[in-house]
Amino acid sequence: MSLTFEFASPAPVPTPAPDRVTLFVDVILPLPLPKLYTYRVPYELNDNVVIGGRVIVQFGAKRTLSCIVAAVHETPPKEYQAKYILEFIDDAPVVTQPQLKLFRWMAEYYMCTLGEVINAALPSALKLSSESRIQLHPVFVAEGSPYPLDDKEQRIVDALGGEDGKALTFTEVGDLLEVASFHKVIKSLMQKDVIFLFEQMADKYTPKVVKKVRLAEHFVTMAAVEQLFDTLASKPKQVDVLLKYLQRVPVHHNEHLNQQGIEKAALTSSPHLSPSAVNTLIKNGILEQFDQIVSRFPLEENPLAQMPFQLSEAQTTARDEVMTLFGQKNIVLLHGVTGSGKTEIYIDLIRNALDGGGQVLYLLPEIALTAQIVTRLMRVFGSRLGVYHSKFSDNERVEVWNGVLSGRFQVVVGVRSAVFLPFDSLSLLIVDEEHESSYKQYDPAPRYNAREVALMIGNFQGAKVLLGSATPAVETFYMARQGRYGLVSLSKRFGEAGMPEIELIDTRKLRADKKMHNHFSSDLLSAMESKIAQQEQVILFQNRRGYAPVIACQDCGYIPKCQSCAVSLSYHKHAHELRCHYCGYHEGMPTQCPACGSRALRTQGFGTEKLEDDLKIMLPQANVQRMDLDTTRAKNAYQQIIGDFEQQKTNVLVGTQMVTKGLDFENVSLVGIVNADAIIHYPDYRAHERAYQMFVQVSGRAGRKGKKGKVLIQTGDPTQVIFDKVIRNDYLEFYAYEIEQRREHEYPPFTRMIKLTVKHMDQELAQKAAILLTQELVDRLGRSVVLGPEPPYIFRIRNFFLQEIVIKLSREHTVLKQAKLDICAAMDIVRDQKEFRQARLVADVDPM
Ligand code: ADP
Ligand code: ZN
Ligand code: ZN
């Protein structure tokens, strides 16, 4: 039978009861559609309608999709005949009311569709479609399943059980069961951990499973344990195993610890214990063996280290100030220098919020969400903590999603997309490193900033929001200065650690004096040498990956460029390739100039790969590792590099901005910024702010525990104003200067910006469309607020020619709201022109 998703039993009832109502639902489809679609609810399923629950509908001729019920009413749509809902999946919401409210706000504020927001929000395993596939779950064992399976479920399991890793599409499942409504069966199997779902073959989920053991449940009381020892008195080997277990998992202090158990291998591979005694205990039902999927965060199992640190006096004062300010304000900025111990303050505040019964969301930039921090939090919050990382597989995300819904996770630490999770009773949100640009999503829509979304969630749910940073965003500090946010400062590092000493190195002068060795000054080299000799570690920062950003022919000047983008190709030595950093295009490194045939091809400039290479020659005694996009593509590569550095297997860590963010290594005493100038001279009004933040943050990695840290900054012009502020670690002075610049040039926080980008494969049409759009905008908003159109610095990416228009608006809410409507209208006019049908128009609100 081929599967059609017609409603299974239309059940035409001849005489409808008089009080019977016809219900309609508006659904959010996970597609960029401008409005919601209305479907009809079959009478007999009126009671099944759940706002925020998923239903299956037919959309278009063939496609069936799951979507979210956003509203229920009795008004049939005017423009079309409503189709019936095919199936109800959930009997409880997967999207909560507060989420729906938030998603609506996001769509409006960020000028996109609700479908785009939902699409970004829901893990794809919650977005069933006819192309979805299922597979047996790796922890499922047919004989030992703790849940009974019904006949339909068993048939699916049998069909999947054949060869290893066999998958079925939904269509195949429908054929197999010979019914159209099978989503409930699938959902039930997923809940029982029998199957899992994935969208594409490439996504196949192969989690790591470990065998663990724990004490069988009825032995978990003090009395039972004592009795157990009595009964085992004549079996010393088994007693040893038990003692070891209790030592690792002190259930007599806290029974809940037993739940997690420990890895079986920790017992069987111990030289002092007998593996067969372990197995006997399992066989006799004293220990219980179970499988657990281990997270990509290798957590130490150390249940004894449950206690968080004792806050220092300065930390206690700051914590108290935050609490007091929360009495008056909803938002507080914690401005604490790098290494001042902000994390411990967060932990204390989280505990407090949890004690009060609320949920907590702790946001971190992707790069700072490491095993380090998760371990620290796990120790305090144990199984109440959910972790939400973008590199997680979809199933792991669904687990967190459901865990938040069910109340299992009361606190979640996550990256920007964690703002989408189904919280409904948050009492605290923390946005650490709130200045970070990685909180902003560039592409695709919604182009949101998780910090701003967090503020809105706080507003909707009546929760407090704590923003933390050593280098707050200028906008944030302005709000604090205005009294809109509370402000708490921590100006000293935790413990004995002082702020690092920062020195400038004048590379132009040194080059003239022949004291530069490639890109290294003798000062930097000798400082590195001496630190390594003292077994201390070094971080080198260069904001460019690859070997060289440009290669050029020495004879004719030819520079290889990307075919699809307006950029030169970067040379990657290891791969022996030229690569485009914008579209991923790559080709082999030519041996001679494609233009004139000369063999004199030289590299210009340098990236992290070249630094790594040079160091291997100049400091052969050092163990150098590189951390950038190229070395961290594999799922665990990033953790690996950080782990090696943490365990001091590596002396020098060379990297892009990845090394600047929130990492806490105790043995780093030297940080080198190899080329500061490229960071300062960037064509953007935020360049100065970004450079300041980067310098201070990367400097902040030095000397965090006791040892005096040193930072060497290489620059061709040490007189640039920014250095002075970095050296004196004077945020206030930086801010005072910067805010005046912003005021003078009417940049945020004094205005709000919306950037519109017009993209077209044809350069001329891109320009024409941009001119028309500008005209339409000027007509509606006035000339003075519309800037452009202008091609951006990189004016062509992935074959699209770009034109940008920037709109600067007053910050008043009503003005903003109206302006967005006007902008949408202007964009629609351009989109409706036949000539520009191939054009793409993108709005980016609060671009970064
Ligand atoms: P920040 O986030 O402000 O840069 P961290 O929270 O990472 O600083 O703290 C810096 C270092 O000081 C960390 O290694 C942390 O473990 C340590 N630390 C902070 N507070 C305490 C405390 N109260 N007791 C012991 N160690 C602490
Ligand atoms: Zn040439
Ligand atoms: Zn390209």
PDB file of C-alpha atoms and ligand atoms in Angstrom, residues 552-559 592-601, ligand 2:
ATOM      1  CA  ALA A 552      50.859  36.594  -5.178  1.00  0.00           C
ATOM      2  CA  CYS A 553      53.006  36.118  -8.266  1.00  0.00           C
ATOM      3  CA  GLN A 554      56.267  38.012  -7.860  1.00  0.00           C
ATOM      4  CA  ASP A 555      56.588  38.545 -11.590  1.00  0.00           C
ATOM      5  CA  CYS A 556      53.169  39.675 -12.781  1.00  0.00           C
ATOM      6  CA  GLY A 557      51.378  40.447  -9.517  1.00  0.00           C
ATOM      7  CA  TYR A 558      48.580  37.955 -10.123  1.00  0.00           C
ATOM      8  CA  ILE A 559      46.596  37.006  -6.989  1.00  0.00           C
ATOM      9  CA  GLN A 592      53.230  28.141 -11.200  1.00  0.00           C
ATOM     10  CA  CYS A 593      51.367  31.354 -11.808  1.00  0.00           C
ATOM     11  CA  PRO A 594      48.159  30.668 -13.745  1.00  0.00           C
ATOM     12  CA  ALA A 595      48.568  34.017 -15.495  1.00  0.00           C
ATOM     13  CA  CYS A 596      52.214  34.149 -16.580  1.00  0.00           C
ATOM     14  CA  GLY A 597      53.629  30.734 -15.753  1.00  0.00           C
ATOM     15  CA  SER A 598      56.247  32.054 -13.365  1.00  0.00           C
ATOM     16  CA  ARG A 599      57.172  29.830 -10.444  1.00  0.00           C
ATOM     17  CA  ALA A 600      57.752  32.758  -8.124  1.00  0.00           C
ATOM     18  CA  LEU A 601      54.578  32.476  -6.056  1.00  0.00           C
TER      19      LEU A 601
HETATM   20 ZN    ZN B   2      52.456  35.672 -12.776  1.00  0.00          ZN
END
